[in-house]
Coordinates of C-alpha atoms and ligand atoms in Angstrom, one line a residue:
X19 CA 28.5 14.4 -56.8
X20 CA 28.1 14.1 -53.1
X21 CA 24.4 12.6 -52.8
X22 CA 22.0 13.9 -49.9
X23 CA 22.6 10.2 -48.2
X24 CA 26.4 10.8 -48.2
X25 CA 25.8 14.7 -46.6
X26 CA 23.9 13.0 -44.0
X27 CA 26.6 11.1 -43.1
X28 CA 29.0 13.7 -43.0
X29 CA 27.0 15.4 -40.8
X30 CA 26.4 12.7 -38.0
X31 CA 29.9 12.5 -38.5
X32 CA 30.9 15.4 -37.8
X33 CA 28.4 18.1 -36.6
X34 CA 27.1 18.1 -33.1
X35 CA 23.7 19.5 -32.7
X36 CA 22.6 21.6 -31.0
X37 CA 20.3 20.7 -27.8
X38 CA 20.0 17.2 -29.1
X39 CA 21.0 13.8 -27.9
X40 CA 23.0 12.6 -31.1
X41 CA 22.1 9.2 -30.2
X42 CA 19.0 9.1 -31.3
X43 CA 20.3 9.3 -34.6
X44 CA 21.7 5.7 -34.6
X45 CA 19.9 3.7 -36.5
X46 CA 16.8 5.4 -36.5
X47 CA 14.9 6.2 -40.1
X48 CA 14.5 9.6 -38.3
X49 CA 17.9 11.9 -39.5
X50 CA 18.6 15.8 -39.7
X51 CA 16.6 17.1 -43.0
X52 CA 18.8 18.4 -45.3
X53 CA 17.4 22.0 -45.8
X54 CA 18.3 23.5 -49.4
X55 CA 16.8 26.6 -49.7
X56 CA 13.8 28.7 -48.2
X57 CA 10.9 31.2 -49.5
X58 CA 8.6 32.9 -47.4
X59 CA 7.7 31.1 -44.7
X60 CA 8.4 28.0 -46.8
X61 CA 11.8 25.6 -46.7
X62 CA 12.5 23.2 -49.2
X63 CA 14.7 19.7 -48.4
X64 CA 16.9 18.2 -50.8
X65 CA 14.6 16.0 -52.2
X66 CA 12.2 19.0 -53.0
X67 CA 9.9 18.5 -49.9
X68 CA 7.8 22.1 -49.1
X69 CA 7.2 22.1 -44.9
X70 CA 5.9 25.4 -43.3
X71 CA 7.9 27.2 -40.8
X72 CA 6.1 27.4 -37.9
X73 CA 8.6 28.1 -35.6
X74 CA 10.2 30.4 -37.4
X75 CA 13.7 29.0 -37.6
X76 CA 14.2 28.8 -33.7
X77 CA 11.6 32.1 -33.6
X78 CA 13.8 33.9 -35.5
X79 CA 12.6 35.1 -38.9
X80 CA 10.3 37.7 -39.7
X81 CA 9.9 38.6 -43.0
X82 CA 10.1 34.7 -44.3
X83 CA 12.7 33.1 -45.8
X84 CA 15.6 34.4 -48.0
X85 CA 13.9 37.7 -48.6
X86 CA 14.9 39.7 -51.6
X87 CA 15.4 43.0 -50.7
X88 CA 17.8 41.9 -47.4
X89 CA 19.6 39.9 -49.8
X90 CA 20.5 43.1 -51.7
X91 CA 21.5 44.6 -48.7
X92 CA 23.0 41.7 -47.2
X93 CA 25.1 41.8 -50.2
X94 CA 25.8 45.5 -51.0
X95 CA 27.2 45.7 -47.6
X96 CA 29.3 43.1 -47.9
X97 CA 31.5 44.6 -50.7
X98 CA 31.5 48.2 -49.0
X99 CA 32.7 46.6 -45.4
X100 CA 31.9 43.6 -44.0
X101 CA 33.3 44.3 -40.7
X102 CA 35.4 46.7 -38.3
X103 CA 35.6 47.3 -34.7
X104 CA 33.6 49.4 -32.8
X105 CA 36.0 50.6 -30.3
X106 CA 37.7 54.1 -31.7
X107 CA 36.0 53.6 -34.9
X108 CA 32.0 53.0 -36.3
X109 CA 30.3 53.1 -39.7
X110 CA 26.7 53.9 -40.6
X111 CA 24.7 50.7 -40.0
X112 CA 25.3 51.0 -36.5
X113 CA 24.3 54.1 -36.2
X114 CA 21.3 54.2 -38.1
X115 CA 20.5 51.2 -36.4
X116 CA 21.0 52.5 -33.0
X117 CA 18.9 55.9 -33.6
X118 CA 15.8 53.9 -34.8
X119 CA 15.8 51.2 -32.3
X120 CA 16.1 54.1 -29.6
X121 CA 13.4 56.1 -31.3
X122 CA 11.5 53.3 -31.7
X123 CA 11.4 52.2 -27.8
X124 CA 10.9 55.7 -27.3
X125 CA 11.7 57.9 -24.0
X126 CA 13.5 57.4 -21.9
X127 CA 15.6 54.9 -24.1
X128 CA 18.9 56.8 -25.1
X129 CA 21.4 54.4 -25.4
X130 CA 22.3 51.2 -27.6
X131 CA 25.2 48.7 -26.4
X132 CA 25.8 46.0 -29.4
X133 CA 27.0 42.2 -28.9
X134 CA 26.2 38.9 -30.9
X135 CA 23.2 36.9 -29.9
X136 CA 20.2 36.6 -27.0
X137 CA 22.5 35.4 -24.3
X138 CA 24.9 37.7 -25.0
X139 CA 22.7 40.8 -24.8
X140 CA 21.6 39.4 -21.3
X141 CA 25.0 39.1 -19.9
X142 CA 25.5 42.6 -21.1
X143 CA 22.6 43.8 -19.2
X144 CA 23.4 41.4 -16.1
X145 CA 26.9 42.9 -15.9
X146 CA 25.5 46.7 -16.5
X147 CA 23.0 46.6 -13.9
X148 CA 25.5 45.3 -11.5
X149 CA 28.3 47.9 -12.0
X150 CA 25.5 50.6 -12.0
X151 CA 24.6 49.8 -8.7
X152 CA 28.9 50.0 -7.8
X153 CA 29.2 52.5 -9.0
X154 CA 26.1 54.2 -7.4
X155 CA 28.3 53.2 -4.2
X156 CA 26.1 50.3 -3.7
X157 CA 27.9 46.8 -4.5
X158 CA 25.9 45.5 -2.0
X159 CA 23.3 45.0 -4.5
X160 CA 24.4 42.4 -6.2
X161 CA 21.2 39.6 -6.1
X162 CA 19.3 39.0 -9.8
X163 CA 16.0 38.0 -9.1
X164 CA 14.3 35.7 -11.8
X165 CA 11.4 33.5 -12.4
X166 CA 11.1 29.6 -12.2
X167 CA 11.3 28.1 -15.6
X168 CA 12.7 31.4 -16.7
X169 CA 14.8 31.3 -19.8
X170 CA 17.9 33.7 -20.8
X171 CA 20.2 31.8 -22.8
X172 CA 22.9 29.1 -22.5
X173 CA 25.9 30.9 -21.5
X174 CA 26.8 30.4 -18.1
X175 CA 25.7 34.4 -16.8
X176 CA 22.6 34.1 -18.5
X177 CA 22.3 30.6 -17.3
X178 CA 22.6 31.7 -13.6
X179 CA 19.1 33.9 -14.0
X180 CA 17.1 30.4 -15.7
X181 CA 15.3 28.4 -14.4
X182 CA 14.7 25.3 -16.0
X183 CA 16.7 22.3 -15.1
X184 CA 17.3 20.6 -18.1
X185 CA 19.5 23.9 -18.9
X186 CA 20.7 24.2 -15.5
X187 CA 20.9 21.6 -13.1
X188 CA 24.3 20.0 -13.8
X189 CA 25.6 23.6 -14.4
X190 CA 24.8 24.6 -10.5
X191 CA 27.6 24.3 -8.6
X192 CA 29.0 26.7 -11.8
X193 CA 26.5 29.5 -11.6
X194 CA 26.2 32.4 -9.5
X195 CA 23.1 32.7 -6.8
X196 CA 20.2 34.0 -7.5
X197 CA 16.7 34.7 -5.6
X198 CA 14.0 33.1 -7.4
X199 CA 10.0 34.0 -7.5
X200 CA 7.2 31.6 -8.9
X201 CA 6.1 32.9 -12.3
X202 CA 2.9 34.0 -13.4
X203 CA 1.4 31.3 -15.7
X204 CA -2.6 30.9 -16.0
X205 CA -3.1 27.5 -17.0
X206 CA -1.1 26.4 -13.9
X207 CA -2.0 29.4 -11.5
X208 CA 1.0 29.5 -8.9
X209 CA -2.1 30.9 -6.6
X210 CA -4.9 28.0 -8.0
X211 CA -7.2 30.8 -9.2
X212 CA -9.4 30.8 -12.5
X213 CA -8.5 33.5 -15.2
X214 CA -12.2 35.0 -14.8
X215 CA -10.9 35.7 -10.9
X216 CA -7.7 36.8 -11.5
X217 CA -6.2 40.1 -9.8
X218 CA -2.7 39.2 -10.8
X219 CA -2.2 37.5 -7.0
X220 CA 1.2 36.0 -7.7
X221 CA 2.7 39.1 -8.0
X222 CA 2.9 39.0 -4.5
X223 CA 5.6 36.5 -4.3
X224 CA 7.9 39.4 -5.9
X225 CA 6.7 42.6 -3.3
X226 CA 7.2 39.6 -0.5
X227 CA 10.8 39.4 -1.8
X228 CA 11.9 42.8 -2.7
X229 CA 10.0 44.8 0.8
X230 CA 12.8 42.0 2.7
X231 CA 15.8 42.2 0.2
X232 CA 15.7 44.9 -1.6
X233 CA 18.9 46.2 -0.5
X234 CA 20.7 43.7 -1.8
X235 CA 18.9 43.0 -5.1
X236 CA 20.1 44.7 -8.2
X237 CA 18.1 43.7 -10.5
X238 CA 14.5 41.6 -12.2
X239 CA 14.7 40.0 -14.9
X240 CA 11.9 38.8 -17.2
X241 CA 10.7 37.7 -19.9
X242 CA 7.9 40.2 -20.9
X243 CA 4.1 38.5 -21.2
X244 CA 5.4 35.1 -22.6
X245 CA 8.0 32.3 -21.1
X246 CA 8.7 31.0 -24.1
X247 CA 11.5 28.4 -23.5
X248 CA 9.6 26.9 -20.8
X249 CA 6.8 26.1 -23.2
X250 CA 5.2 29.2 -24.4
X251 CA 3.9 29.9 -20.8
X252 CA 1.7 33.1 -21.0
X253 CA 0.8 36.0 -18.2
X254 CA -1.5 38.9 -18.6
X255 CA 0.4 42.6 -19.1
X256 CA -0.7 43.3 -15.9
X257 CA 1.7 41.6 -14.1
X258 CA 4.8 43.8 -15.7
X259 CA 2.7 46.7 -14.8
X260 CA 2.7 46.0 -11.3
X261 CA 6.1 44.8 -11.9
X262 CA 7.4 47.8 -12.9
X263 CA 5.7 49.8 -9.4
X264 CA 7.2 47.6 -7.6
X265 CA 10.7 48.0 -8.8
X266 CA 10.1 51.9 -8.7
X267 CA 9.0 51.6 -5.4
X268 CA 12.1 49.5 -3.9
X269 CA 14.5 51.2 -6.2
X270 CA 15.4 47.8 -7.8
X271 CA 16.3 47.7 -11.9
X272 CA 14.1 46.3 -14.3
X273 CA 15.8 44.2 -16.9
X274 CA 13.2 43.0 -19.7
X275 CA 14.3 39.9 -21.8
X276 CA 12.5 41.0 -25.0
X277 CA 15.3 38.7 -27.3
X278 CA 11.8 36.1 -28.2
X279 CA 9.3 38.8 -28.1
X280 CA 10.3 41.8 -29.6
X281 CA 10.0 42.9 -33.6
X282 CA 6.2 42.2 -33.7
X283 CA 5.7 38.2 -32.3
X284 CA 3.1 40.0 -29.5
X285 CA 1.5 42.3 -32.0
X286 CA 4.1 45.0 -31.2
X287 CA 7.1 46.3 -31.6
X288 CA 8.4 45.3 -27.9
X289 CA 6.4 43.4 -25.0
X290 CA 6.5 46.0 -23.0
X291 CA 4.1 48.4 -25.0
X292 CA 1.4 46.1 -23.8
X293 CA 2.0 46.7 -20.7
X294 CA 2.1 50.4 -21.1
X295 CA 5.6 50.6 -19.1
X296 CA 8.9 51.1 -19.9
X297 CA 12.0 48.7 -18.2
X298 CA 15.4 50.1 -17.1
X299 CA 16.8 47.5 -19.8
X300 CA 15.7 45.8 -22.1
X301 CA 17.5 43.1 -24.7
X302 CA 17.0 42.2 -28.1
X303 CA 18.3 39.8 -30.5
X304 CA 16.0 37.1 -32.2
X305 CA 14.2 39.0 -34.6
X306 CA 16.4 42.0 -35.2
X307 CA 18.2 40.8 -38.7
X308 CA 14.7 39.2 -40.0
X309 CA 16.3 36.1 -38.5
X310 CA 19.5 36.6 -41.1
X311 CA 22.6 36.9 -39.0
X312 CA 23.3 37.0 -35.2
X313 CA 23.2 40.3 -33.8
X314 CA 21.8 41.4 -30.6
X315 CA 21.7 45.0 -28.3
X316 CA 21.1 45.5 -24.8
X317 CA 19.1 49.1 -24.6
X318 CA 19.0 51.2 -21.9
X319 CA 18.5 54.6 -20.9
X320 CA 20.7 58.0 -19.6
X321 CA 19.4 57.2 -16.0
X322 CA 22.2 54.0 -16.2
X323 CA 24.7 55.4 -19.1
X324 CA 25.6 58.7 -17.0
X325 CA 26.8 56.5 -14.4
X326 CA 29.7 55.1 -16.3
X327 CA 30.0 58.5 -17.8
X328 CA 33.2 60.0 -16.3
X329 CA 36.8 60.7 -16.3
X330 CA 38.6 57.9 -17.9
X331 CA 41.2 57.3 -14.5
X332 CA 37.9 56.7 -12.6
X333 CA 37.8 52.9 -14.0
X334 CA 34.1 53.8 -14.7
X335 CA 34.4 52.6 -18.2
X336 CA 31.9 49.3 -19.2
X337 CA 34.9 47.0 -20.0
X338 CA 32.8 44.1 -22.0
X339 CA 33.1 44.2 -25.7
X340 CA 32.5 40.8 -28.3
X341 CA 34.8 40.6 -31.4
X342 CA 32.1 41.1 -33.8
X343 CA 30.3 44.0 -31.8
X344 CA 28.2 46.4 -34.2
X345 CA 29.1 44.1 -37.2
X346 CA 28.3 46.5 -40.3
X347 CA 26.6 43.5 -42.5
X348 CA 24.3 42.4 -39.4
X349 CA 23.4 46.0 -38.3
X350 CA 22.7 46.9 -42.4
X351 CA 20.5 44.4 -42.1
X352 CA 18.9 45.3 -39.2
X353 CA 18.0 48.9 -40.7
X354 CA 16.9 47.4 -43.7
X355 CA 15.2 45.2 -41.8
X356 CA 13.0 47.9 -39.6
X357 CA 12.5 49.8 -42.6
X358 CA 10.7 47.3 -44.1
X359 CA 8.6 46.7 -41.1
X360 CA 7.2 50.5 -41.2
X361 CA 6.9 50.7 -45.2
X362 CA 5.3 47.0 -45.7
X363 CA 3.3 48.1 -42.6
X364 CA 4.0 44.9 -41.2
X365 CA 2.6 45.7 -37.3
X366 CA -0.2 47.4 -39.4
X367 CA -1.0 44.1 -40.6
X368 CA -1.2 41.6 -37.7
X369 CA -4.7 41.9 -36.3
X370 CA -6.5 40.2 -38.7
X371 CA -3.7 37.3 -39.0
X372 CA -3.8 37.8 -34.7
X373 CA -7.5 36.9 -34.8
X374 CA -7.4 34.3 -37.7
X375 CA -4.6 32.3 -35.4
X376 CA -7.5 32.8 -32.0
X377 CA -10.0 31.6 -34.7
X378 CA -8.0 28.2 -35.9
X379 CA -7.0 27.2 -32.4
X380 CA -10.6 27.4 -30.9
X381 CA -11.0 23.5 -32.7
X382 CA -8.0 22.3 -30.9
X383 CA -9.7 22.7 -27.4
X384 CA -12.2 19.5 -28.4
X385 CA -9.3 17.6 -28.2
X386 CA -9.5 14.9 -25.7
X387 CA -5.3 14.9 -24.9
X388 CA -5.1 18.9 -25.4
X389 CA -5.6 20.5 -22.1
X390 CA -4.2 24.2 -22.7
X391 CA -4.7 26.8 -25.6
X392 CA -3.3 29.8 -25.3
X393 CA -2.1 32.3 -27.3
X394 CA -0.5 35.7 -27.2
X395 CA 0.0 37.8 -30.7
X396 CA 1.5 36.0 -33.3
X397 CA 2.0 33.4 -31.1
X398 CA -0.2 30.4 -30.4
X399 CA 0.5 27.0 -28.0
X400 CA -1.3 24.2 -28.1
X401 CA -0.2 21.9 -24.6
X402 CA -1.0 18.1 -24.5
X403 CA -1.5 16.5 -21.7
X404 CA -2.2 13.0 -20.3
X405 CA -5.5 14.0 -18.5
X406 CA -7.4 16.6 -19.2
X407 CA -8.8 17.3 -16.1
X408 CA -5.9 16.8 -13.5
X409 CA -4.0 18.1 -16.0
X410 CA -1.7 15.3 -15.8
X411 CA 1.2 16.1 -18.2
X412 CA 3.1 13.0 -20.3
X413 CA 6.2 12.3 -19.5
X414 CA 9.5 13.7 -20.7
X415 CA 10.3 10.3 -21.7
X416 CA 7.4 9.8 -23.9
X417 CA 8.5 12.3 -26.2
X418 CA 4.8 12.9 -27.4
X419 CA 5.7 16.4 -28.7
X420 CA 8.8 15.0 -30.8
X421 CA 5.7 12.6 -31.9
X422 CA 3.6 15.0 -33.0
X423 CA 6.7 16.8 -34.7
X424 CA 7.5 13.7 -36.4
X425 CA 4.0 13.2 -37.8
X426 CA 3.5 17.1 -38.8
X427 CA 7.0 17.0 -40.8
X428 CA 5.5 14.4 -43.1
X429 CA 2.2 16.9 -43.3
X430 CA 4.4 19.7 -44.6
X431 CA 4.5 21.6 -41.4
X432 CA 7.9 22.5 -39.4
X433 CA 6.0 21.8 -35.9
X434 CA 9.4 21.8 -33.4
X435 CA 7.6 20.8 -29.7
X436 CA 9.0 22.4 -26.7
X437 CA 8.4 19.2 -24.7
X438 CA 4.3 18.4 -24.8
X439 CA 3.8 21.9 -26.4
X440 CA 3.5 22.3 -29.9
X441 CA 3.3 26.0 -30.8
X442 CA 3.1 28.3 -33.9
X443 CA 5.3 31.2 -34.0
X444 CA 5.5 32.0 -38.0
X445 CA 7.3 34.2 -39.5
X446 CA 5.1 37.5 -39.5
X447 CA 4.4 37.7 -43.2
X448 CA 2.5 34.6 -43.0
X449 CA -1.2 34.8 -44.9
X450 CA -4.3 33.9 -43.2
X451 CA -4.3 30.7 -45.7
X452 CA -1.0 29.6 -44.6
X453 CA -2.3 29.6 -41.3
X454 CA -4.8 27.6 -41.7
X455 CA -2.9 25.1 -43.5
X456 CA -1.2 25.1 -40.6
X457 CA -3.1 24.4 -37.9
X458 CA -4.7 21.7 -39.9
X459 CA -0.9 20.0 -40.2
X460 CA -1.0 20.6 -36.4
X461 CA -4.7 19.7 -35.3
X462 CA -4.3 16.2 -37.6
X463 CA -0.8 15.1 -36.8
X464 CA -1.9 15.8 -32.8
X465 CA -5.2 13.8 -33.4
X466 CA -3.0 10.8 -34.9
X467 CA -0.5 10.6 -31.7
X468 CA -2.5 11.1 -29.1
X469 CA -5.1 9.0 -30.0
X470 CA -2.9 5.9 -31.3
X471 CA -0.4 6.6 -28.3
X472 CA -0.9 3.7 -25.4
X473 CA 1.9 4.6 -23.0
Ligands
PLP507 C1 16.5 32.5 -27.2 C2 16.5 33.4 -26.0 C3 17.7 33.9 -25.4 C4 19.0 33.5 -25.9 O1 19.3 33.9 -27.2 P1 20.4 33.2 -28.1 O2 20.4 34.1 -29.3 O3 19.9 31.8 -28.4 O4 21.7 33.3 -27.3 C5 17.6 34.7 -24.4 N1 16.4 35.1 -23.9 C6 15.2 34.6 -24.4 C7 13.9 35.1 -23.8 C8 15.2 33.8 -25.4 O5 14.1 33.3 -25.9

């Protein structure tokens, strides 16, 4: 028998990580965790160790770990038909799937274009918005606008709209231009105001931009109330209210990057409910399969379909199509997924756990090295710093949050940093118990680094 040791090995040896330096690895007691199986928002290691998973697997599960009834989906599926293209021919799970995520999002949301994962559904929309505005006779608009420290995935069109460097730098004589504005974030105010005085100023930045270019800009995209790659960054739903005026008023499209946020992580079903507005676009992927399989789909509404809608020898068509579009397992899934959202009342029942989370992060604010708390939904960040009142951040080379990771995995908690942020995005079944487990793991395993760190 192959011993956990020896699958290690294999692994180093032949599996390259994702997002990691596979250096670190050499020689280091610190090695990839051998995950065996998962329950609830439990996983299990080989050598039987139970850790919490606070981030969800990468924020994508749901309904916690190896759920029963999606495994009898999962399955049934599988042995009807596991996969056929979408061109010419369909099957049920994508169309049940398409009628309830459209009835779902609700007017004027009419139209469901499948691909495979987060970036994908944003090159989708990227390449949509553009030829809408060709096809609208004006190719001229071909600028995206996006955020600094805006995420959108790793491929190199969804790339082009990011904004952080460690993503993009090297890739930037690769990428296409965009036109950047400073996003909203209210523990570093891009306008130096206090939350208590706060008329949502920065959204200046973007009227400033659009009243000078907005003939040439096609589209904004963001990512609805929460920057999540750049460390759980959070903005009031304000902002994409104004947001959305703004585009109305200088006719430019609204792409909303719900892949993180949608399926219940801000309390809701999308983002942009709490902001009471509705995007041109919006895309979806993370937690659409319960975090099972890759899937993803890049909504929109009859306002962009009916202008691809035409004769075929008009070369109007939307020529972008992945292999595995509409896969039958994933979108079965999906459905089975949603339905269990609505009959386990699963939005129903995130209040209380919304206000337990607010409650167990109040003690990490006495922390002498923790100079952020923030939360929005299911979601809750925690951001150390080196000084709390300059707000003095550690260095990337410090690696405090890969610290503080380091010390919660041996607390039984699945703590993955985002640089100096350690944040809690559980699956949604999560009990209030579990959550204060939780943010005991985190509060003690931050207390030990930060106080024994001397860099
Ligand atoms: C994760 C993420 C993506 C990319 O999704 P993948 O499935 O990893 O390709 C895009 N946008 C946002 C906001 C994300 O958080």
């Amino acid at each position: 028998m192959t011993t956990k040791e020896e699958w290690i090995e294999k692994d180093l040896k032949y599996v390259w990580h994702p997002d990691t330096q596979m250096k670190q690895y050499e020689g280091a007691d610190f090695k990839p965790i051998l995950i065996e199986r998962g329950e609830g928002v439990y996983l299990y290691d080989a050598d039987g160790n139970k850790y919490i998973d606070a981030v969800s697997s990468w924020w994508v599960n749901t309904l916690g770990h190896s759920n029963p009834k999606i495994n009898g989906v999962l399955t049934s599926q599988a042995q009807k038909i596991e996969h056929v293209l979408l061109a010419d021919f369909t099957h049920i799970p994508a169309i049940e799937l398409a009628e309830k995520l459209v009835k779902l999002a609700g007017a004027p949301f009419s139209k469901v274009f499948y691909s495979d994962d987060g970036s994908t559904a944003v090159e989708v929309a990227l390449k949509m918005a553009y030829q809408y505005w060709y096809q609208k006779g004006k190719p001229e608009k071909k600028y995206f606008v996006s955020m600094t420290e805006s995420y959108h995935g790793d491929t190199l069109g969804s790339v082009s709209v990011g904004g952080i460097d460690i993503y993009k730098k090297i890739f930037n004589p690769l990428v296409f231009e965009t036109l950047k504005v400073s996003a909203p974030f209210c523990y570093r105010c891009p306008k130096n105001k206090q939350q208590c005085e706060c008329n949502i100023d920065c959204i200046e930045d973007v009227e400033q931009l659009f009243s000078k270019k907005h003939s040439e800009i096609a589209a904004i995209i963001v990512e609805p109330l929460v920057q999540g790659a750049a460390g759980m960054r959070m903005y009031p739903a304000q902002y994409l209210t104004k947001l959305r005026a703004l585009c109305d008023k200088y006719d430019i499209l609204l792409i909303d990057d719900e892949v993180a946020m949608a399926f219940g992580r801000t309390g809701k079903y999308f983002a942009f409910e709490h902001a009471g507005i509705k995007p041109d676009i919006f895309c979806v992927a993370k937690g659409i399969t319960a975090g099972y399989i890759p899937l993803a789909a890049t909504v929109t509404t009859d306002k962009i379909y009916d202008a691809f809608y035409d004769d075929f020898s008009t070369l109007k068509t939307f020529y972008h199509g992945h292999s595995f579009t509409g896969n039958p397992v994933a979108c079965a899934v999906a459905v089975e997924n949603l339905k269990l959202m609505q009959q386990e009342h699963v939005i129903e029942s995130l209040p209380p756990k919304i206000e337990k989370l607010a409650k167990c992060l109040e003690q990490f604010k006495n922390l002498e090295h923790v100079g952020d708390v923030r939360q929005t939904g299911m979601i809750g960040a925690v951001e150390m710093v080196r000084n709390k009142s300059t707000k003095e951040p550690y260095d990337f080379n410090e690696r405090i949050g890969h610290k503080v990771f380091k010390q919660a995995l041996k607390l039984g908690a699945i703590l993955r940093p985002i640089g100096n942020v350690i944040y809690f995005m559980p699956p949604l079944i999560i009990k209030n118990e579990e959550i204060e487990q939780l943010t005991k793991i985190a509060y003690n395993a931050i207390k030990t680094v930060t106080e024994n760190y001397r860099g």
